[in-house]
Amino acid sequence: MRPLRDQLQREVASLYAFVQNVSRACTPPPQAVSYSESSSKFFEYISHLADRTKQHILDFDSHADDDAEGFVEARTELLTLRAAWRELHQFIKPSADADTLNQPTAMVAALVDRLHELQGFESTDFTIFHTDSFYYAQVNPSAMEVVVAPLARIVDADPFPPNLGLIGIPNSQGNALFLNCLLAHEIGEYAYAKRGIEARLAADAAAALETHLGERFSAQPLILQSRMTKTVLHYAKEIFCDLFAVRLIGPCYSFAYIELFDLPNLLNKDGTLNVSDNARPPILSYHAYPSHPFRVKVQSDLLEAEGWWDAIKDMDSRHCAVLRVLLDLDMQKFVEAEEAAGGDRVPFVKALIDVMPRAKEQVGEITNGIDPRLYEYGLLWKPIAEYLRNGIVPSTLNIPNAAGTLEEVHATPITLLNAAYRFYLEGVEELMSRIKDQAPSSAQDRAAWMKRIERWTTKALEDVALFGSPES
């Protein structure tokens, strides 16, 4: 058998090569691609971590001479290094793929600027990475810190940047605009983790389960009680993040959610709600999440409470019709549907409903003082729609003032997103009617003009960022 030193050197060299390849993925050829500042920060940190790791393991073969206990300790250290890099590796290529041409840069910038309005999040930024999944994803910042901390400690590297989050978007949506309003939910996940909301809701969730299950909960071993409580907490986290997103950016989040999950399929031909057993999607909750109709119901309630509903209820759109029918639906209907199905989720849905006021309270505390931009929206949504109707980027609006003259106005990104999304949903036909040889009945023609509305809005967001956001 070869000497231990030779074998250990081979294992160390393998890890060195692996880390070196990861590091190279963080340094694309000059001028090949461009990255956002947050992505560059992430790559710089990974490169720093890689350099420190390589330097640390250069002398690792000396552990071959350690005694048995020292050798086991050293070999465990090597295992820790490899395990940490294995976890980090999954984010490198997806982040490198999300260069500025393949991520919604203007949208991300608008959302981050909006987040900076909240106390305690003034320095937060996000690196975007691509996923092969249909869904958006947020990497728990605490989990990332847990992965990196032992590695950084061993190789004497800096800790993971404390105000940097990682958000995954479907790799097909890098150039989309309106659907990426869903990023607001992932920002909510970041806030949920950073503020330790789960710990604040745990007692309420357990108490609610005991109320609805009695001894079927309290008599269970603690590990089973914890597992049952986690189910309610997982439900509550989704509700928290949805409500956070609505508070952050308004109804455009709900429109994107309705679009992604095709919730107009909830409606009958006459626009009423289909609550039959054949309804698609069903109002029954899923194994790990509240049902989509349940979540949009909660969003519609907040939109009404915030005053947004009065501003959008006259929209000529089935997206708005979905909000309307769910707003009118009593929350008890969801419980009744679970009971009729005879499933085991009834007490969990009841417990969730009990916990929701506490979750809403937490959302209110985090977003306290944020301006929903309702007043501005009321003043500017029609002028923005008129600009888009005429194929004009609504960066600078000329609005009549009290003196009867025109005044230049720059809408905030939140108003731009909500007004433009409204036009995207209800104004495409009028836009196309002004263009020769364009048929609203053609999916190809309609899709092309919908894409143009997104591009015009994206350009407006970029221009407004250059102008500087107006004062609240």
Short mmCIF file of C-alpha atoms in Angstrom, two decimals:
data_model
loop_
_atom_site.label_atom_id
_atom_site.label_comp_id
_atom_site.label_asym_id
_atom_site.label_seq_id
_atom_site.Cartn_x
_atom_site.Cartn_y
_atom_site.Cartn_z
CA MET A 1 0.00 0.00 0.00
CA ARG A 2 1.20 3.47 -0.81
CA PRO A 3 2.35 5.63 2.12
CA LEU A 4 -0.35 7.55 3.96
CA ARG A 5 1.31 10.82 2.98
CA ASP A 6 0.85 10.03 -0.74
CA GLN A 7 -2.80 9.14 -0.28
CA LEU A 8 -3.52 12.18 1.83
CA GLN A 9 -1.74 14.43 -0.65
CA ARG A 10 -3.98 13.05 -3.40
CA GLU A 11 -7.13 13.84 -1.37
CA VAL A 12 -5.92 17.34 -0.54
CA ALA A 13 -4.93 18.01 -4.15
CA SER A 14 -8.41 16.94 -5.27
CA LEU A 15 -10.00 19.45 -2.92
CA TYR A 16 -7.52 22.14 -4.02
CA ALA A 17 -8.44 21.57 -7.67
CA PHE A 18 -12.15 21.64 -6.87
CA VAL A 19 -11.87 24.97 -5.01
CA GLN A 20 -9.68 26.37 -7.78
CA ASN A 21 -12.31 25.52 -10.40
CA VAL A 22 -15.00 27.18 -8.31
CA SER A 23 -12.85 30.26 -7.97
CA ARG A 24 -12.36 30.43 -11.75
CA ALA A 25 -16.13 30.36 -12.26
CA CYS A 26 -16.28 33.58 -10.25
CA THR A 27 -13.86 35.39 -12.57
CA PRO A 28 -15.28 35.48 -16.11
CA PRO A 29 -13.12 36.80 -18.97
CA PRO A 30 -12.75 40.62 -18.94
CA GLN A 31 -15.58 42.40 -20.78
CA ALA A 32 -17.33 39.07 -21.45
CA VAL A 33 -20.27 39.83 -19.21
CA SER A 34 -21.36 42.45 -16.71
CA TYR A 35 -22.72 41.86 -13.22
CA SER A 36 -24.65 43.89 -10.73
CA GLU A 37 -22.81 45.31 -7.74
CA SER A 38 -24.39 42.72 -5.44
CA SER A 39 -23.37 39.83 -7.70
CA SER A 40 -19.84 41.18 -7.89
CA LYS A 41 -19.78 41.38 -4.09
CA PHE A 42 -20.82 37.72 -3.89
CA PHE A 43 -18.17 36.63 -6.41
CA GLU A 44 -15.49 38.65 -4.65
CA TYR A 45 -16.35 36.96 -1.37
CA ILE A 46 -16.28 33.48 -2.91
CA SER A 47 -12.90 34.28 -4.49
CA HIS A 48 -11.62 35.49 -1.13
CA LEU A 49 -12.88 32.34 0.54
CA ALA A 50 -11.30 30.20 -2.18
CA ASP A 51 -7.93 31.92 -1.84
CA ARG A 52 -7.93 31.45 1.92
CA THR A 53 -8.98 27.80 1.55
CA LYS A 54 -6.23 27.01 -0.97
CA GLN A 55 -3.63 28.70 1.21
CA HIS A 56 -4.83 26.72 4.22
CA ILE A 57 -4.63 23.31 2.58
CA LEU A 58 -1.22 23.76 0.95
CA ASP A 59 0.47 22.40 4.09
CA PHE A 60 -2.22 19.86 4.91
CA ASP A 61 -0.06 16.83 4.12
CA SER A 62 1.92 17.49 7.30
CA HIS A 63 -0.98 15.94 9.22
CA ALA A 64 0.10 12.53 7.95
CA ASP A 65 2.67 12.58 10.79
CA ASP A 66 0.08 13.39 13.49
CA ASP A 67 -0.84 10.88 16.15
CA ALA A 68 -4.13 8.98 15.76
CA GLU A 69 -6.23 11.58 17.56
CA GLY A 70 -4.63 14.50 15.74
CA PHE A 71 -5.01 12.77 12.40
CA VAL A 72 -8.73 12.14 12.94
CA GLU A 73 -9.18 15.78 13.89
CA ALA A 74 -7.32 16.91 10.77
CA ARG A 75 -9.25 14.53 8.53
CA THR A 76 -12.54 15.83 10.02
CA GLU A 77 -11.38 19.33 9.19
CA LEU A 78 -10.79 18.29 5.58
CA LEU A 79 -14.28 16.80 5.47
CA THR A 80 -15.74 20.08 6.79
CA LEU A 81 -13.95 22.07 4.10
CA ARG A 82 -15.20 19.83 1.32
CA ALA A 83 -18.77 19.76 2.67
CA ALA A 84 -18.91 23.56 2.87
CA TRP A 85 -17.63 23.99 -0.67
CA ARG A 86 -20.05 21.38 -1.90
CA GLU A 87 -22.90 23.51 -0.52
CA LEU A 88 -21.49 26.75 -1.92
CA HIS A 89 -20.84 25.21 -5.32
CA GLN A 90 -24.54 24.96 -6.17
CA PHE A 91 -24.85 28.77 -6.25
CA ILE A 92 -21.75 29.64 -8.30
CA LYS A 93 -22.75 28.73 -11.87
CA PRO A 94 -26.41 29.82 -11.42
CA SER A 95 -25.17 33.19 -10.14
CA ALA A 96 -22.66 33.49 -12.99
CA ASP A 97 -25.48 32.82 -15.47
CA ALA A 98 -27.50 35.71 -14.00
CA ASP A 99 -25.48 38.54 -15.52
CA THR A 100 -27.08 41.93 -16.12
CA LEU A 101 -28.45 40.78 -19.48
CA ASN A 102 -30.09 37.74 -17.91
CA GLN A 103 -31.67 39.10 -14.78
CA PRO A 104 -34.36 41.77 -14.22
CA THR A 105 -31.82 44.37 -13.14
CA ALA A 106 -34.23 47.32 -13.12
CA MET A 107 -36.82 45.38 -11.13
CA VAL A 108 -34.27 44.15 -8.59
CA ALA A 109 -32.90 47.66 -8.13
CA ALA A 110 -36.41 49.06 -7.62
CA LEU A 111 -37.27 46.40 -5.04
CA VAL A 112 -33.99 46.82 -3.17
CA ASP A 113 -34.45 50.60 -3.06
CA ARG A 114 -37.94 50.02 -1.72
CA LEU A 115 -36.61 47.65 0.94
CA HIS A 116 -34.11 50.30 2.01
CA GLU A 117 -37.07 52.39 3.18
CA LEU A 118 -37.58 49.90 6.02
CA GLN A 119 -35.73 50.32 9.28
CA GLY A 120 -32.96 47.78 9.68
CA PHE A 121 -32.74 46.92 5.97
CA GLU A 122 -31.04 50.09 4.74
CA SER A 123 -27.89 48.21 3.62
CA THR A 124 -29.45 44.97 2.37
CA ASP A 125 -28.69 43.78 -1.15
CA PHE A 126 -29.37 40.60 -3.14
CA THR A 127 -27.44 38.42 -5.53
CA ILE A 128 -29.68 36.84 -8.17
CA PHE A 129 -29.07 33.29 -9.35
CA HIS A 130 -30.91 31.12 -11.87
CA THR A 131 -32.85 27.98 -11.02
CA ASP A 132 -34.16 25.16 -13.19
CA SER A 133 -37.31 25.19 -11.08
CA PHE A 134 -40.63 26.75 -12.02
CA TYR A 135 -40.57 28.57 -8.69
CA TYR A 136 -38.69 31.47 -7.17
CA ALA A 137 -36.43 30.74 -4.20
CA GLN A 138 -34.74 32.56 -1.35
CA VAL A 139 -31.73 31.11 0.40
CA ASN A 140 -32.18 31.43 4.14
CA PRO A 141 -29.46 33.90 5.20
CA SER A 142 -28.97 32.09 8.49
CA ALA A 143 -28.48 28.81 6.64
CA MET A 144 -25.86 30.40 4.40
CA GLU A 145 -24.05 31.81 7.41
CA VAL A 146 -24.16 28.37 9.06
CA VAL A 147 -22.60 26.78 5.97
CA VAL A 148 -19.86 29.38 5.64
CA ALA A 149 -19.04 30.00 9.32
CA PRO A 150 -17.01 26.80 10.03
CA LEU A 151 -15.21 27.10 6.70
CA ALA A 152 -14.32 30.75 7.29
CA ARG A 153 -13.18 29.96 10.83
CA ILE A 154 -10.91 27.10 9.72
CA VAL A 155 -9.25 29.00 6.87
CA ASP A 156 -9.23 32.36 8.71
CA ALA A 157 -11.47 34.11 6.15
CA ASP A 158 -13.99 36.90 6.54
CA PRO A 159 -17.56 35.87 7.48
CA PHE A 160 -20.28 35.84 4.83
CA PRO A 161 -21.45 39.44 4.12
CA PRO A 162 -24.15 40.03 6.74
CA ASN A 163 -26.49 42.10 4.54
CA LEU A 164 -26.29 40.05 1.34
CA GLY A 165 -29.15 37.74 0.37
CA LEU A 166 -29.41 35.17 -2.42
CA ILE A 167 -32.58 34.94 -4.52
CA GLY A 168 -33.22 32.40 -7.26
CA ILE A 169 -35.40 33.10 -10.27
CA PRO A 170 -36.55 30.65 -12.96
CA ASN A 171 -33.88 30.74 -15.67
CA SER A 172 -36.55 31.51 -18.27
CA GLN A 173 -37.62 34.74 -16.54
CA GLY A 174 -34.40 36.75 -16.60
CA ASN A 175 -35.81 39.25 -19.09
CA ALA A 176 -39.37 39.35 -17.77
CA LEU A 177 -40.64 42.30 -15.78
CA PHE A 178 -44.12 41.94 -14.36
CA LEU A 179 -43.87 38.29 -13.35
CA ASN A 180 -40.74 39.17 -11.42
CA CYS A 181 -42.86 41.21 -9.02
CA LEU A 182 -42.87 37.84 -7.25
CA LEU A 183 -39.34 38.64 -6.08
CA ALA A 184 -41.02 40.73 -3.38
CA HIS A 185 -42.12 37.48 -1.70
CA GLU A 186 -38.53 36.23 -1.62
CA ILE A 187 -37.43 39.50 -0.05
CA GLY A 188 -40.13 38.81 2.52
CA GLU A 189 -38.51 35.42 3.18
CA TYR A 190 -35.23 37.21 3.85
CA ALA A 191 -36.94 39.59 6.28
CA TYR A 192 -38.72 36.66 7.94
CA ALA A 193 -35.42 34.91 8.61
CA LYS A 194 -33.47 38.01 9.61
CA ARG A 195 -36.09 39.13 12.12
CA GLY A 196 -36.61 35.66 13.57
CA ILE A 197 -40.35 35.70 12.91
CA GLU A 198 -40.72 31.93 13.20
CA ALA A 199 -39.67 32.03 16.85
CA ARG A 200 -42.20 34.79 17.48
CA LEU A 201 -45.05 32.75 15.98
CA ALA A 202 -44.16 29.33 17.42
CA ALA A 203 -46.04 29.67 20.71
CA ASP A 204 -49.14 30.95 18.92
CA ALA A 205 -49.03 28.05 16.46
CA ALA A 206 -48.69 25.46 19.23
CA ALA A 207 -51.50 27.06 21.23
CA ALA A 208 -53.77 27.10 18.18
CA LEU A 209 -53.12 23.42 17.51
CA GLU A 210 -53.89 22.55 21.11
CA THR A 211 -57.14 24.52 20.83
CA HIS A 212 -58.28 22.60 17.75
CA LEU A 213 -56.76 19.17 18.51
CA GLY A 214 -56.84 19.03 22.31
CA GLU A 215 -55.14 15.89 23.64
CA ARG A 216 -54.44 14.70 20.09
CA PHE A 217 -51.78 17.40 20.20
CA SER A 218 -50.84 17.82 23.87
CA ALA A 219 -50.49 14.07 24.48
CA GLN A 220 -48.07 13.62 21.61
CA PRO A 221 -44.30 13.33 22.20
CA LEU A 222 -42.54 16.68 21.95
CA ILE A 223 -40.90 15.74 18.66
CA LEU A 224 -44.31 15.13 17.07
CA GLN A 225 -45.71 18.32 18.58
CA SER A 226 -42.77 20.18 17.06
CA ARG A 227 -43.37 18.57 13.67
CA MET A 228 -47.05 19.52 13.73
CA THR A 229 -46.24 23.05 14.82
CA LYS A 230 -43.71 23.34 11.99
CA THR A 231 -46.50 22.64 9.50
CA VAL A 232 -48.53 25.58 10.77
CA LEU A 233 -45.42 27.76 10.89
CA HIS A 234 -44.59 26.86 7.30
CA TYR A 235 -48.12 27.87 6.29
CA ALA A 236 -47.79 31.09 8.29
CA LYS A 237 -44.44 31.95 6.69
CA GLU A 238 -46.01 31.89 3.22
CA ILE A 239 -48.79 34.18 4.42
CA PHE A 240 -46.28 36.51 6.08
CA CYS A 241 -44.21 36.78 2.91
CA ASP A 242 -47.27 37.38 0.71
CA LEU A 243 -48.47 40.16 3.00
CA PHE A 244 -44.97 41.63 3.19
CA ALA A 245 -44.85 41.68 -0.62
CA VAL A 246 -48.22 43.44 -0.88
CA ARG A 247 -47.11 46.02 1.67
CA LEU A 248 -43.85 46.49 -0.21
CA ILE A 249 -45.13 46.89 -3.77
CA GLY A 250 -48.93 46.80 -3.80
CA PRO A 251 -51.34 44.89 -6.07
CA CYS A 252 -48.77 44.22 -8.80
CA TYR A 253 -47.53 41.39 -6.58
CA SER A 254 -50.99 39.83 -6.47
CA PHE A 255 -51.40 40.23 -10.24
CA ALA A 256 -48.10 38.38 -10.79
CA TYR A 257 -49.11 35.64 -8.36
CA ILE A 258 -52.46 35.20 -10.09
CA GLU A 259 -50.71 35.05 -13.45
CA LEU A 260 -48.03 32.55 -12.45
CA PHE A 261 -50.51 30.07 -11.03
CA ASP A 262 -53.23 30.73 -13.64
CA LEU A 263 -55.82 31.57 -11.01
CA PRO A 264 -58.37 32.95 -13.51
CA ASN A 265 -59.18 29.24 -13.85
CA LEU A 266 -61.02 29.71 -10.55
CA LEU A 267 -63.67 31.68 -12.42
CA ASN A 268 -66.70 30.41 -14.27
CA LYS A 269 -67.49 31.91 -17.66
CA ASP A 270 -69.62 34.60 -16.01
CA GLY A 271 -66.81 35.60 -13.66
CA THR A 272 -68.22 33.93 -10.56
CA LEU A 273 -66.15 31.67 -8.35
CA ASN A 274 -66.05 27.96 -9.12
CA VAL A 275 -66.02 26.21 -5.75
CA SER A 276 -67.02 22.77 -7.02
CA ASP A 277 -64.95 19.64 -6.56
CA ASN A 278 -63.65 20.15 -10.10
CA ALA A 279 -62.39 23.67 -9.47
CA ARG A 280 -58.88 24.23 -10.75
CA PRO A 281 -56.99 25.21 -8.73
CA PRO A 282 -58.88 23.85 -5.70
CA ILE A 283 -59.43 25.89 -2.56
CA LEU A 284 -58.18 22.95 -0.51
CA SER A 285 -54.77 23.49 1.06
CA TYR A 286 -51.74 21.59 -0.15
CA HIS A 287 -49.47 19.37 1.91
CA ALA A 288 -46.86 22.03 2.66
CA TYR A 289 -48.56 25.28 1.64
CA PRO A 290 -51.88 27.05 1.96
CA SER A 291 -53.79 26.79 -1.31
CA HIS A 292 -53.27 29.53 -3.89
CA PRO A 293 -56.87 30.78 -3.51
CA PHE A 294 -56.38 30.96 0.26
CA ARG A 295 -53.23 33.02 -0.17
CA VAL A 296 -54.78 35.39 -2.68
CA LYS A 297 -57.82 35.74 -0.41
CA VAL A 298 -55.50 36.97 2.36
CA GLN A 299 -53.78 39.31 -0.10
CA SER A 300 -57.12 40.74 -1.26
CA ASP A 301 -58.12 41.41 2.35
CA LEU A 302 -54.92 43.41 2.88
CA LEU A 303 -55.40 45.29 -0.40
CA GLU A 304 -58.83 46.32 0.81
CA ALA A 305 -57.56 47.32 4.25
CA GLU A 306 -54.71 49.35 2.70
CA GLY A 307 -57.07 51.22 0.37
CA TRP A 308 -55.68 49.66 -2.80
CA TRP A 309 -58.91 47.85 -3.62
CA ASP A 310 -60.82 51.09 -4.16
CA ALA A 311 -58.10 52.18 -6.59
CA ILE A 312 -58.19 49.01 -8.72
CA LYS A 313 -61.66 47.47 -8.34
CA ASP A 314 -62.91 48.97 -11.61
CA MET A 315 -60.19 47.24 -13.67
CA ASP A 316 -61.46 45.37 -16.71
CA SER A 317 -59.41 42.25 -16.06
CA ARG A 318 -60.04 38.69 -14.93
CA HIS A 319 -57.06 39.09 -12.61
CA CYS A 320 -59.04 41.74 -10.78
CA ALA A 321 -62.14 39.52 -10.92
CA VAL A 322 -60.18 36.82 -9.07
CA LEU A 323 -59.36 39.32 -6.33
CA ARG A 324 -63.01 40.39 -6.20
CA VAL A 325 -64.53 36.93 -5.78
CA LEU A 326 -61.93 35.90 -3.21
CA LEU A 327 -62.40 39.14 -1.30
CA ASP A 328 -66.10 38.31 -1.05
CA LEU A 329 -65.41 34.70 0.00
CA ASP A 330 -65.73 34.02 3.71
CA MET A 331 -62.59 32.50 5.25
CA GLN A 332 -64.76 29.78 6.79
CA LYS A 333 -65.35 28.39 3.29
CA PHE A 334 -61.79 27.11 3.27
CA VAL A 335 -62.37 25.25 6.51
CA GLU A 336 -65.65 23.84 5.22
CA ALA A 337 -63.92 22.63 2.06
CA GLU A 338 -61.33 20.79 4.16
CA GLU A 339 -64.04 19.25 6.34
CA ALA A 340 -66.03 18.12 3.30
CA ALA A 341 -62.90 16.49 1.85
CA GLY A 342 -62.46 14.53 5.09
CA GLY A 343 -58.73 15.19 5.14
CA ASP A 344 -56.39 15.63 8.10
CA ARG A 345 -55.59 19.28 7.35
CA VAL A 346 -58.68 20.77 9.02
CA PRO A 347 -57.01 21.59 12.37
CA PHE A 348 -53.93 22.94 10.59
CA VAL A 349 -56.01 25.33 8.46
CA LYS A 350 -57.96 26.40 11.55
CA ALA A 351 -54.71 26.94 13.44
CA LEU A 352 -53.32 28.97 10.55
CA ILE A 353 -56.37 31.24 10.60
CA ASP A 354 -55.80 31.74 14.33
CA VAL A 355 -52.12 32.58 13.83
CA MET A 356 -52.64 34.99 10.90
CA PRO A 357 -53.42 38.08 13.03
CA ARG A 358 -50.06 37.63 14.74
CA ALA A 359 -48.32 37.19 11.37
CA LYS A 360 -50.02 40.36 10.09
CA GLU A 361 -48.87 42.17 13.21
CA GLN A 362 -45.28 41.17 12.47
CA VAL A 363 -45.59 42.39 8.88
CA GLY A 364 -46.94 45.68 10.19
CA GLU A 365 -44.03 46.11 12.58
CA ILE A 366 -41.39 45.48 9.92
CA THR A 367 -43.05 47.69 7.28
CA ASN A 368 -44.18 50.38 9.70
CA GLY A 369 -44.14 53.84 8.15
CA ILE A 370 -43.74 52.76 4.53
CA ASP A 371 -45.72 54.87 2.06
CA PRO A 372 -47.91 52.57 -0.09
CA ARG A 373 -47.82 55.22 -2.88
CA LEU A 374 -51.61 55.13 -3.12
CA TYR A 375 -52.01 58.89 -3.45
CA GLU A 376 -49.38 59.07 -6.18
CA TYR A 377 -50.95 56.12 -7.98
CA GLY A 378 -54.33 57.86 -7.94
CA LEU A 379 -52.80 60.92 -9.60
CA LEU A 380 -50.58 59.22 -12.15
CA TRP A 381 -51.96 55.86 -13.27
CA LYS A 382 -54.07 57.38 -16.04
CA PRO A 383 -51.25 59.56 -17.47
CA ILE A 384 -48.90 56.54 -17.37
CA ALA A 385 -51.50 54.48 -19.21
CA GLU A 386 -51.92 57.24 -21.80
CA TYR A 387 -48.17 57.31 -22.44
CA LEU A 388 -48.07 53.55 -22.88
CA ARG A 389 -51.17 53.67 -25.09
CA ASN A 390 -49.21 55.95 -27.42
CA GLY A 391 -46.04 53.88 -27.29
CA ILE A 392 -44.15 56.41 -25.13
CA VAL A 393 -41.84 55.41 -22.30
CA PRO A 394 -43.43 56.98 -19.17
CA SER A 395 -40.16 58.19 -17.62
CA THR A 396 -41.08 61.87 -17.53
CA LEU A 397 -44.76 62.77 -17.35
CA ASN A 398 -46.06 66.19 -18.31
CA ILE A 399 -48.95 66.79 -15.92
CA PRO A 400 -51.16 69.93 -15.76
CA ASN A 401 -50.67 71.73 -12.44
CA ALA A 402 -52.92 74.11 -10.49
CA ALA A 403 -51.65 77.04 -12.55
CA GLY A 404 -52.79 75.40 -15.76
CA THR A 405 -49.28 74.79 -17.06
CA LEU A 406 -47.51 71.49 -17.63
CA GLU A 407 -45.20 70.21 -14.94
CA GLU A 408 -42.60 67.48 -15.32
CA VAL A 409 -43.20 64.60 -12.93
CA HIS A 410 -41.25 61.38 -12.38
CA ALA A 411 -43.32 58.57 -10.88
CA THR A 412 -41.79 56.35 -8.23
CA PRO A 413 -41.03 52.75 -9.26
CA ILE A 414 -43.96 51.42 -7.20
CA THR A 415 -46.43 53.64 -9.04
CA LEU A 416 -44.84 52.79 -12.38
CA LEU A 417 -45.11 49.06 -11.71
CA ASN A 418 -48.72 49.15 -10.58
CA ALA A 419 -49.92 51.54 -13.27
CA ALA A 420 -48.06 49.75 -16.07
CA TYR A 421 -49.19 46.31 -14.88
CA ARG A 422 -52.75 47.61 -14.94
CA PHE A 423 -52.32 48.75 -18.53
CA TYR A 424 -50.64 45.42 -19.37
CA LEU A 425 -53.77 43.63 -18.16
CA GLU A 426 -56.50 45.84 -19.60
CA GLY A 427 -55.02 48.16 -22.24
CA VAL A 428 -53.28 45.98 -24.82
CA GLU A 429 -56.27 45.88 -27.18
CA GLU A 430 -56.48 49.67 -27.35
CA LEU A 431 -52.75 49.92 -28.00
CA MET A 432 -52.95 47.36 -30.79
CA SER A 433 -55.96 49.06 -32.34
CA ARG A 434 -53.68 52.00 -33.16
CA ILE A 435 -51.18 49.81 -34.98
CA LYS A 436 -51.76 48.75 -38.57
CA ASP A 437 -52.21 45.04 -39.31
CA GLN A 438 -52.18 43.97 -35.67
CA ALA A 439 -54.87 41.52 -34.57
CA PRO A 440 -55.80 41.34 -30.86
CA SER A 441 -57.10 37.83 -31.58
CA SER A 442 -53.57 36.73 -32.58
CA ALA A 443 -51.67 35.34 -29.61
CA GLN A 444 -48.41 36.09 -31.41
CA ASP A 445 -49.28 39.74 -32.08
CA ARG A 446 -50.67 40.26 -28.61
CA ALA A 447 -47.65 38.67 -26.93
CA ALA A 448 -45.31 40.92 -28.93
CA TRP A 449 -47.07 44.07 -27.72
CA MET A 450 -47.31 42.82 -24.16
CA LYS A 451 -43.54 42.36 -24.29
CA ARG A 452 -43.13 45.90 -25.57
CA ILE A 453 -45.12 47.25 -22.63
CA GLU A 454 -42.73 45.41 -20.34
CA ARG A 455 -39.73 46.88 -22.16
CA TRP A 456 -41.13 50.42 -22.02
CA THR A 457 -41.79 50.01 -18.31
CA THR A 458 -38.32 48.59 -17.72
CA LYS A 459 -36.82 51.59 -19.52
CA ALA A 460 -38.90 53.93 -17.37
CA LEU A 461 -37.64 52.21 -14.22
CA GLU A 462 -34.05 52.61 -15.43
CA ASP A 463 -34.61 56.28 -16.24
CA VAL A 464 -36.26 57.02 -12.90
CA ALA A 465 -33.29 55.41 -11.14
CA LEU A 466 -31.00 57.79 -13.01
CA PHE A 467 -33.19 60.80 -12.19
CA GLY A 468 -33.21 59.86 -8.52
CA SER A 469 -36.30 58.88 -6.61
CA PRO A 470 -38.58 61.79 -5.71
CA GLU A 471 -39.20 62.63 -2.11
CA SER A 472 -42.10 60.89 -0.43
#
